[in-house]
CSV table of C-alpha atoms and ligand atoms in Angstrom, one decimal:
chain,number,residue,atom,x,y,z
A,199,UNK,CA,20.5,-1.3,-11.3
A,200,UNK,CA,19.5,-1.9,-8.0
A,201,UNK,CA,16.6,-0.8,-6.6
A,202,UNK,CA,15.4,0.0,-3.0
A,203,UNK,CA,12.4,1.8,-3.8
A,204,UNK,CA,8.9,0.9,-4.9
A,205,UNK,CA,8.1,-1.8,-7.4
A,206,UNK,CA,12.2,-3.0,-6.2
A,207,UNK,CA,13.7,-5.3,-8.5
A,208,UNK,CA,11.2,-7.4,-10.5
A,209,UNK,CA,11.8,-10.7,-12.0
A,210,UNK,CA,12.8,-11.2,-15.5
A,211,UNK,CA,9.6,-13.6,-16.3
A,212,UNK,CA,7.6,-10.4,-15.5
A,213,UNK,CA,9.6,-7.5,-17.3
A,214,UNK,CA,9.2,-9.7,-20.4
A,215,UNK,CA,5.6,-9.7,-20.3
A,216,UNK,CA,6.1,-5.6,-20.8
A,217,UNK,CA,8.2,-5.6,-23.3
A,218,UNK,CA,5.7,-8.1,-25.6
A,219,UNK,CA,2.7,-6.5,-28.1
A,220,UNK,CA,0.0,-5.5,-26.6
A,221,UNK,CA,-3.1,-7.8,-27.4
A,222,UNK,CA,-6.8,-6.0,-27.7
A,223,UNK,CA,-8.9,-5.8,-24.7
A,224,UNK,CA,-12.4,-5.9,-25.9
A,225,UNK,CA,-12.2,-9.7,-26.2
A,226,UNK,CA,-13.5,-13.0,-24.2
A,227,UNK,CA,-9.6,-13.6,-23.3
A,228,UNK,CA,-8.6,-10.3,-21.6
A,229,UNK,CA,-12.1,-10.5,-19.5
A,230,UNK,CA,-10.9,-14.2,-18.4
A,231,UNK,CA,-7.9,-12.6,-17.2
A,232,UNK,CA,-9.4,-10.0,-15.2
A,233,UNK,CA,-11.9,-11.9,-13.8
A,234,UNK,CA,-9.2,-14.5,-12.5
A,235,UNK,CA,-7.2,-11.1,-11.2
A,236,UNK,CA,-10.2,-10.6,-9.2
A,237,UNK,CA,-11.2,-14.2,-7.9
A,238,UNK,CA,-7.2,-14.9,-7.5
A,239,UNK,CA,-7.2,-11.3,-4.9
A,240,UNK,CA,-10.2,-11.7,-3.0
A,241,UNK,CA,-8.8,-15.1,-1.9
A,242,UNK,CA,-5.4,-13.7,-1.2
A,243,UNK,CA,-6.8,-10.5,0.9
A,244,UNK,CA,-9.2,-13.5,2.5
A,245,UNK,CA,-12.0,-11.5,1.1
A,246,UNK,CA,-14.5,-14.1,0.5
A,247,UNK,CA,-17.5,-13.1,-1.6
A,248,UNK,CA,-16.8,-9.1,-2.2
A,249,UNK,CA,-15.8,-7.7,-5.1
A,250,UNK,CA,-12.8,-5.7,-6.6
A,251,UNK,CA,-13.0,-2.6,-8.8
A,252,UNK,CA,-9.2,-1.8,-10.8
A,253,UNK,CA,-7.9,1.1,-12.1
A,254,UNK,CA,-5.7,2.5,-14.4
A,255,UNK,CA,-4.1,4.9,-12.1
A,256,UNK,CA,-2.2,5.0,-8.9
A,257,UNK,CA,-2.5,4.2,-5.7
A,258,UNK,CA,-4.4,7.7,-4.7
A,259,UNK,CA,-6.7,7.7,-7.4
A,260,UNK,CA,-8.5,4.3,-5.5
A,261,UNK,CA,-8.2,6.8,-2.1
A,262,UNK,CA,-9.8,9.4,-4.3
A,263,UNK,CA,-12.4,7.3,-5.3
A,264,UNK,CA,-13.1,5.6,-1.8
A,265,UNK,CA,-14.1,9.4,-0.7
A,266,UNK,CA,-15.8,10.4,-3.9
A,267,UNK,CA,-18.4,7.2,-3.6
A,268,UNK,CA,-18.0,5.9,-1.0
A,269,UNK,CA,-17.2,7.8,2.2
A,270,UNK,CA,-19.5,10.7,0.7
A,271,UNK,CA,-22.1,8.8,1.8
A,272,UNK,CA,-21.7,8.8,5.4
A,273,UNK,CA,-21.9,11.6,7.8
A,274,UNK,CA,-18.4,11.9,9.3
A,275,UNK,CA,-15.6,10.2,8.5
A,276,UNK,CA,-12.3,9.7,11.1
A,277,UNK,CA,-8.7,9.8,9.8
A,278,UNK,CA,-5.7,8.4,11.5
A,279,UNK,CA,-3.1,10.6,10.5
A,280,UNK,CA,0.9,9.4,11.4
A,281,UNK,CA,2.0,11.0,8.5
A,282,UNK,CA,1.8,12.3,4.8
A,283,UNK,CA,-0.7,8.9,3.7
A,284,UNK,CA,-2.8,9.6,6.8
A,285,UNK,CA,-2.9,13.3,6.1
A,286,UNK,CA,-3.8,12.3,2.2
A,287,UNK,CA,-7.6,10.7,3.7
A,288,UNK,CA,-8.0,13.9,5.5
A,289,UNK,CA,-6.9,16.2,2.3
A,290,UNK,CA,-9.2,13.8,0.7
A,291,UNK,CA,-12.3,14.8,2.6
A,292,UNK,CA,-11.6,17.9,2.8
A,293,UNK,CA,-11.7,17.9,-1.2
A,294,UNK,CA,-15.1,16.2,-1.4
A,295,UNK,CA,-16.7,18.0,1.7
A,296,UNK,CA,-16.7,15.3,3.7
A,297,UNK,CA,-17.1,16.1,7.4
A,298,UNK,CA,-13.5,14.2,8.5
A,299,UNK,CA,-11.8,14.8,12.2
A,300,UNK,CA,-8.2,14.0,12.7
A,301,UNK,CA,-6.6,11.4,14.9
A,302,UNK,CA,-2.8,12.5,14.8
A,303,UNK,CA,-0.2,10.1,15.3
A,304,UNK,CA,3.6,11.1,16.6
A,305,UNK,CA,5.9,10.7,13.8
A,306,UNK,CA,6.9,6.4,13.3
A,307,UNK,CA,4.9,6.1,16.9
A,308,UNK,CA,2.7,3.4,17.2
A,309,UNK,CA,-1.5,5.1,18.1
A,310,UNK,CA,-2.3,5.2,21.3
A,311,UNK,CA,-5.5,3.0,21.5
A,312,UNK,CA,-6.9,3.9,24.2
A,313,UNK,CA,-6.7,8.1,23.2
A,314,UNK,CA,-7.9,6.8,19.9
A,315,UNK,CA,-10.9,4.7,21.6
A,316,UNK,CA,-11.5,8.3,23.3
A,317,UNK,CA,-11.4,9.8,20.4
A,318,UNK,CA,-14.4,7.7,18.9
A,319,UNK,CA,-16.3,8.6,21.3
A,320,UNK,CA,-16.3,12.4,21.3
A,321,UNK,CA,-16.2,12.5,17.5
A,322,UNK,CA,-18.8,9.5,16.7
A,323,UNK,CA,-17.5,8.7,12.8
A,324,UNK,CA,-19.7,6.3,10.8
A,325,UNK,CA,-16.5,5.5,8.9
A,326,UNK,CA,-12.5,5.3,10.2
A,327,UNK,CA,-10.0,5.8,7.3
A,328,UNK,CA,-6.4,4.8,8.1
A,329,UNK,CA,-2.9,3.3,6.9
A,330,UNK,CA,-1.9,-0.5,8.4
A,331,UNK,CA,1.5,0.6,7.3
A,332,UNK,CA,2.3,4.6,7.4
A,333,UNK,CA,4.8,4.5,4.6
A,334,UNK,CA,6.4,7.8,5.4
A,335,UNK,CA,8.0,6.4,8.6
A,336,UNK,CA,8.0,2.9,8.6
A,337,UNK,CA,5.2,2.1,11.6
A,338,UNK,CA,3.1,-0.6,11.3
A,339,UNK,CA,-0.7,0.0,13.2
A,340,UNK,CA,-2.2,-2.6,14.6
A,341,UNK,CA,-5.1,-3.7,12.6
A,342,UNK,CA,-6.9,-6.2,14.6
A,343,UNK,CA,-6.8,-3.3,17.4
A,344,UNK,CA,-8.4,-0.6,15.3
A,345,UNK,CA,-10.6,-3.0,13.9
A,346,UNK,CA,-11.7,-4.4,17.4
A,347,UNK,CA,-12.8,-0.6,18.3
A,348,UNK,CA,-14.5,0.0,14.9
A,349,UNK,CA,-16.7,-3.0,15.6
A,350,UNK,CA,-17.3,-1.6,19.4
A,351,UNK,CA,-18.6,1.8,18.0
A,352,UNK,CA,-20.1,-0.2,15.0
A,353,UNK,CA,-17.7,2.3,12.6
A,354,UNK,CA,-17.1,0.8,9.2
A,355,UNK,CA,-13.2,0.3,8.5
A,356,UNK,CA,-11.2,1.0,5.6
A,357,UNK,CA,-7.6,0.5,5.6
A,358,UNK,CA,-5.1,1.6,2.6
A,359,UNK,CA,-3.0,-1.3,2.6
A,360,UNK,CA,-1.0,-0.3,-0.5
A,361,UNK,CA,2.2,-0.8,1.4
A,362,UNK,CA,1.5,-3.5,3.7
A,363,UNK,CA,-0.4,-6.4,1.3
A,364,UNK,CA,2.0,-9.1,0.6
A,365,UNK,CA,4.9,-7.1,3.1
A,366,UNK,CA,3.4,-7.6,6.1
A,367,UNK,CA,0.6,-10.8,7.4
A,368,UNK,CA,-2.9,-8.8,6.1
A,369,UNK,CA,-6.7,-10.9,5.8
A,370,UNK,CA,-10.1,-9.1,5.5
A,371,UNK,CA,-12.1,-11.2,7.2
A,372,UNK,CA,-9.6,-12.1,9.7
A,373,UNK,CA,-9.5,-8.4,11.1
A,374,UNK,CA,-13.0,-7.4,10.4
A,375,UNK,CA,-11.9,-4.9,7.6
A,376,UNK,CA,-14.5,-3.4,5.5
A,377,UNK,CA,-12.9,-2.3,2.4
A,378,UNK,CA,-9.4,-2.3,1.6
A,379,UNK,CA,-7.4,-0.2,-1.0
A,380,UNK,CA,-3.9,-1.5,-2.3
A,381,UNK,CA,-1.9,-0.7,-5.6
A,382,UNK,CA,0.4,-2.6,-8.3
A,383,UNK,CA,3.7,-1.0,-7.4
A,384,UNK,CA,4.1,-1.9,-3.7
A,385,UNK,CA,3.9,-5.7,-2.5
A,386,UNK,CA,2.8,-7.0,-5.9
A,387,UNK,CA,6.2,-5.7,-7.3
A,388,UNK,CA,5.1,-4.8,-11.0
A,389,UNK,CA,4.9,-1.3,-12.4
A,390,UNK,CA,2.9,1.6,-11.4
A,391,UNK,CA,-0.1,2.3,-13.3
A,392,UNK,CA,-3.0,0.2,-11.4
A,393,UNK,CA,-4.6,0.1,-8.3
A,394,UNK,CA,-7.4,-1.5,-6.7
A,395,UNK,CA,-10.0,-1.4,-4.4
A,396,UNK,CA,-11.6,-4.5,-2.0
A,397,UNK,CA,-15.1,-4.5,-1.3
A,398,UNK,CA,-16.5,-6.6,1.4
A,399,UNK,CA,-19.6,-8.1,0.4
A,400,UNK,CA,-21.6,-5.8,3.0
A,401,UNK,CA,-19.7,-2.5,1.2
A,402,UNK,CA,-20.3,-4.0,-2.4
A,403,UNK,CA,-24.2,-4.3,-2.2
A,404,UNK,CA,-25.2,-0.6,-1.1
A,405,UNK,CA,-25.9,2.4,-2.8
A,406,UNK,CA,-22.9,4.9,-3.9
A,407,UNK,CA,-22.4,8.1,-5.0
A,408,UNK,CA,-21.5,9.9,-8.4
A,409,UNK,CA,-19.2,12.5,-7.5
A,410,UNK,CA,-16.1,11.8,-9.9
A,411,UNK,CA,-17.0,10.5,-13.6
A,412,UNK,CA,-14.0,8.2,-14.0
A,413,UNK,CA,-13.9,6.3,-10.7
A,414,UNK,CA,-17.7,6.0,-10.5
A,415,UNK,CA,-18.2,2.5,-8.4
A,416,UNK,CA,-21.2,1.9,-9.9
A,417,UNK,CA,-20.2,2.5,-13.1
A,418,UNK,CA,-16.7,0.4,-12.4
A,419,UNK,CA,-18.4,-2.4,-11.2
A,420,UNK,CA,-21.2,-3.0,-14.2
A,421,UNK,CA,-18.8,-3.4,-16.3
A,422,UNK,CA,-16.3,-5.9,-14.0
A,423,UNK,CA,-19.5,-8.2,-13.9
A,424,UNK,CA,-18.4,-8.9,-17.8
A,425,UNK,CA,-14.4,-9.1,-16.6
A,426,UNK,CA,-14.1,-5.3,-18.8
A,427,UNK,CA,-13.3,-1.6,-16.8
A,428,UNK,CA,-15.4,1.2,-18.7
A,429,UNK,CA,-12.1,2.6,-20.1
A,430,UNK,CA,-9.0,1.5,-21.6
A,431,UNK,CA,-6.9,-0.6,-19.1
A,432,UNK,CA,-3.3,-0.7,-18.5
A,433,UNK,CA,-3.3,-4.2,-20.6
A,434,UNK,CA,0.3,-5.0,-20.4
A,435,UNK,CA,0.4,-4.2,-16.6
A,436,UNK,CA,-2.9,-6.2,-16.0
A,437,UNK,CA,-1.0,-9.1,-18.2
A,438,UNK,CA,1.6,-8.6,-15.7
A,439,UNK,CA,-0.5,-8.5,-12.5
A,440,UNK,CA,-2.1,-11.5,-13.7
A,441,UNK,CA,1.4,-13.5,-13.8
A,442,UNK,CA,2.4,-12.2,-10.3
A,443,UNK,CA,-1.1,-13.6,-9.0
A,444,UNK,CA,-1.1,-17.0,-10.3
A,445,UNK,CA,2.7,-17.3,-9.3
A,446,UNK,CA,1.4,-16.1,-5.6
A,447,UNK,CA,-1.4,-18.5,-5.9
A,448,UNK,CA,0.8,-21.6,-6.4
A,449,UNK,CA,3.4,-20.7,-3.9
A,450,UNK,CA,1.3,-18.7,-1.2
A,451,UNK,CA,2.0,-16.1,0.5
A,452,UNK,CA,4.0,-16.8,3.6
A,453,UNK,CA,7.3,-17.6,1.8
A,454,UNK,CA,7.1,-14.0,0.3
A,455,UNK,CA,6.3,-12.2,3.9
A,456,UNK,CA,8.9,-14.8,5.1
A,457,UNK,CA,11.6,-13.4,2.6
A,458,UNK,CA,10.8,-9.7,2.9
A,459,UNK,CA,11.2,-10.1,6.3
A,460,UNK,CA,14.8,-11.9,6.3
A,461,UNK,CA,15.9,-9.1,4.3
A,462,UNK,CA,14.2,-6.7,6.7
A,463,UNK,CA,16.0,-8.1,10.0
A,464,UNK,CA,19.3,-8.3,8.0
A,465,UNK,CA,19.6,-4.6,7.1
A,466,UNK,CA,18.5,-3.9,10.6
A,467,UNK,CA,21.1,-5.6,12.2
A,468,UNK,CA,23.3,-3.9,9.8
A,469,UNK,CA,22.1,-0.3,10.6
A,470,UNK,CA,22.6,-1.1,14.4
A,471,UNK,CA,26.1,-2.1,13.4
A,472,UNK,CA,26.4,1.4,12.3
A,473,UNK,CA,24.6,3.6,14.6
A,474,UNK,CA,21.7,4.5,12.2
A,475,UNK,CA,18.8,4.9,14.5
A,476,UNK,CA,15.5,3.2,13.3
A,477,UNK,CA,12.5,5.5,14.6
A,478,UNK,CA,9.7,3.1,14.1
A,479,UNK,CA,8.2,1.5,17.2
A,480,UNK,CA,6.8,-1.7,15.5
A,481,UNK,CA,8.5,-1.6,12.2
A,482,UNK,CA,6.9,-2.5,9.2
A,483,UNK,CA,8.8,-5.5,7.1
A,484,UNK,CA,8.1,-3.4,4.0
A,485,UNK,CA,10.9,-0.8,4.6
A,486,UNK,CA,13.6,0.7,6.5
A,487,UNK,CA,13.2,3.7,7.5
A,488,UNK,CA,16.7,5.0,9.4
A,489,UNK,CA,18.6,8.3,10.3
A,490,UNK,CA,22.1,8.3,8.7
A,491,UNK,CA,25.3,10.2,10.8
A,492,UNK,CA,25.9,12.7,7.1
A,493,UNK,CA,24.0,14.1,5.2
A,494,UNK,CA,21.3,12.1,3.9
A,495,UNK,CA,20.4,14.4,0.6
A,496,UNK,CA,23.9,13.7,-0.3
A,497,UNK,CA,24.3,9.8,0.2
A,498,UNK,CA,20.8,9.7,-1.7
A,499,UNK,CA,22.4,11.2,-4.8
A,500,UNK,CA,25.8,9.5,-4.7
A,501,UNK,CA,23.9,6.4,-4.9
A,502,UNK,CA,22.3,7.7,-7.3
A,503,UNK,CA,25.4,7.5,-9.5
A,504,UNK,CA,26.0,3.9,-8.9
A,505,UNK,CA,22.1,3.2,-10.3
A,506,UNK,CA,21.4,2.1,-6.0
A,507,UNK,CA,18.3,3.6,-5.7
A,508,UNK,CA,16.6,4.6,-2.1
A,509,UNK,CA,14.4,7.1,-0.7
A,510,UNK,CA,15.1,10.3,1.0
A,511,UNK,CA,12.9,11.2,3.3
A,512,UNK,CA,11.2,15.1,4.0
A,513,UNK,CA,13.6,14.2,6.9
A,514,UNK,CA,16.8,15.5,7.2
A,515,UNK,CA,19.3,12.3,6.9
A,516,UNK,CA,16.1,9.9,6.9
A,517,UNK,CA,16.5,7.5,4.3
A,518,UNK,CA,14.0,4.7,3.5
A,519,UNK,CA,15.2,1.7,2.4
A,520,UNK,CA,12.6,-0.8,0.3
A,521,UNK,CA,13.0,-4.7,1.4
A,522,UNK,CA,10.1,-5.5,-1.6
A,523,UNK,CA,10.9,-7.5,-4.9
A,524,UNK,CA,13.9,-9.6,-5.9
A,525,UNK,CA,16.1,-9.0,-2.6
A,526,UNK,CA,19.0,-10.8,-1.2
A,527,UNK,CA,20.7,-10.2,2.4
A,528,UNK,CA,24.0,-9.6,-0.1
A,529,UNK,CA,22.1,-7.0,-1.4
A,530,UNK,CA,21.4,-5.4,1.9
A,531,UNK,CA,25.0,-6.0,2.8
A,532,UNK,CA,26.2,-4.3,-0.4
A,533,UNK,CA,23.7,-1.4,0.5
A,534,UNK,CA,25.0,-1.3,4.2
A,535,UNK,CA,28.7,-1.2,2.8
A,536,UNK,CA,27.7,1.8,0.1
A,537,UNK,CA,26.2,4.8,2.3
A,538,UNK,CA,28.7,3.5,5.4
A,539,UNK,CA,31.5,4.6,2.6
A,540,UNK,CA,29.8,7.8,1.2
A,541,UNK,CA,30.0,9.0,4.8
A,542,UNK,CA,33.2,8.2,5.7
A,543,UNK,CA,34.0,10.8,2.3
A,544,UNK,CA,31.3,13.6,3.7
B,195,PLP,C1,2.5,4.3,-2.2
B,195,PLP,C2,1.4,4.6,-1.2
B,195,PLP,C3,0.2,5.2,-1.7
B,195,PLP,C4,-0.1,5.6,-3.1
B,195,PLP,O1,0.7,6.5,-3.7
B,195,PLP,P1,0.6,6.6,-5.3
B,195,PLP,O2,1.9,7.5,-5.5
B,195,PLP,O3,-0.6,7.3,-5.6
B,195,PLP,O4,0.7,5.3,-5.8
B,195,PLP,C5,-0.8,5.4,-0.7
B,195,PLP,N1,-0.7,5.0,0.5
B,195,PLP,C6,0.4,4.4,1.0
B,195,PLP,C7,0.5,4.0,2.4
B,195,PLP,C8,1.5,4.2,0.1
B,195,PLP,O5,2.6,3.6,0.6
């Protein structure tokens, strides 16, 4: 099998650790671990100081719960919104009556700064909510830009990361981000199931509120104090975050932005060898996203039959092409060569 999508390929020293018993969670061990998972993070988002609170769900269950304690707290919140992920904050808001204008983005366009600094100033947020990569096209934003705004306006920034962290160069304190949301199945490359949010320590220390049981901060937090979440973990995949943490922590993390984005610039040449148009004006390393010359549904599922697995986009013919995980420039080769022979047969 090779896959293209999210977690990509994962390393056998990892899919091992899932297919062990699974120990009990209540004990001084499993609190080590998670408190190591948290020190180990807050180092690797350069997050000195703040705190991390983990769940046992996806990625939009940390979104959910940024809005349900956190953003509920403000007055107005601002979303930047250049496609389904941005749209998800505003959804979000909208869910939890939170007062939440819209900063819409052209499909994989980079924002317009200076519209958005305009923007800030007729809508006056307390808190901007946005994507540093927009998953749905491929676009990158440019954190230190939004963040240099935020600070201007004294708005607090909070950036969903999920599919930029350990794909693309990303520090807390570097760029002045307030809170940062990022889950398992993206840049970490294990399996779904956890997701995480990154408290700065001027976020962590004030007051929250109690509008969903299950993602309560407060409540989430207490218990981290004693490594433990209030409810039953995902052990295996927090035995398997653990691994991927300490292997990131001995090797750092340029060589794995460094090899996502060979992989990256190799299929990109190889599209431009074949006429696939990349729409993205400042691509993110993380994925691919390209029009094909057939139909796109149908190269999706033909892979499908040889176990290649990419994404199809809402597009028509926009595929999306994953350069996370274990990922050679073969493989992207191999890829190139596949979908430029199920169109030659369409
Ligand atoms: C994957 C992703 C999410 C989370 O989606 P889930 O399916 O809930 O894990 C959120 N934002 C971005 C930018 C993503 O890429």
């Amino acid at each position: 099998m090779k896959s293209f999508v999210f977690p990509g390929n994962i390393e056998p020293e990892i899919l091992e650790i899932g297919a062990r018993q699974i120990p009990y969670m209540r004990t001084e061990a499993f609190s080590a671990i998670v408190k190591e998972c948290e020190q180990i993070m807050l180092e690797l988002m350069g997050c000195p100081g703040g705190r991390v609170i983990f769940y046992t769900a996806s990625g939009t269950a940390a979104m959910d719960a940024t809005v349900a304690c956190y953003v509920s707290t403000r007055k107005k919140a601002l979303a930047i919104a250049g496609g389904s992920f941005g749209h998800r904050w505003h959804s979000l808001c909208k869910y939890y009556h939170v007062p939440c204008d819209v900063f819409e983005v052209p499909f994989a366009k980079d924002i317009d700064y200076e519209a958005l600094e305009k923007m800030m100033q007729t809508s006056q947020p307390d808190v901007l909510l946005c994507q540093h990569h927009e998953t749905s096209s491929g676009e990158l934003f440019n954190i230190d830009e939004i963040s240099r705004l935020c600070k201007k306006y004294n708005i607090t920034l909070v950036v969903d990361a999920i599919s930029s962290f350990l794909a693309d160069s990303y520090n807390m304190s570097r760029s002045g981000v307030d809170m940062t949301i990022i889950s398992s199945q993206k840049g970490l490359n294990i399996p779904p199931g956890l997701s995480f949010i990154i408290l700065s320590s001027k976020i962590s220390e004030q007051e929250f509120k109690h509008l969903n049981f299950y993602l309560d901060f407060e409540e989430n937090l207490k218990n981290l104090v004693r490594g433990q979440t209030p409810y039953s973990p995902a052990t295996t995949i927090f035995l398997q975050l653990h691994a991927r943490l300490k292997m990131i922590q001995k090797n750092g993390i340029a060589p794995i932005l460094q090899k996502i984005r060979e992989n990256a610039l190799h299929f990109r040449q190889r599209c431009k060898e074949n006429n696939w148009q990349i729409p993205a004006e400042t691509p993110s390393n993380c994925i691919t996203g390209f029009y094909v010359k057939k139909d796109g549904y149908a190269i999706f599922k033909e892979l499908l039959k040889k176990e290649i697995f990419v994404m199809p986009g809402g597009i028509n013919n926009f595929l999306r092409v994953s350069h996370l995980g274990c990922q050679t420039p073969e493989d992207c080769d191999m890829l190139a060569k596949s979908i430029k022979n199920i169109e030659n047969t369409l």
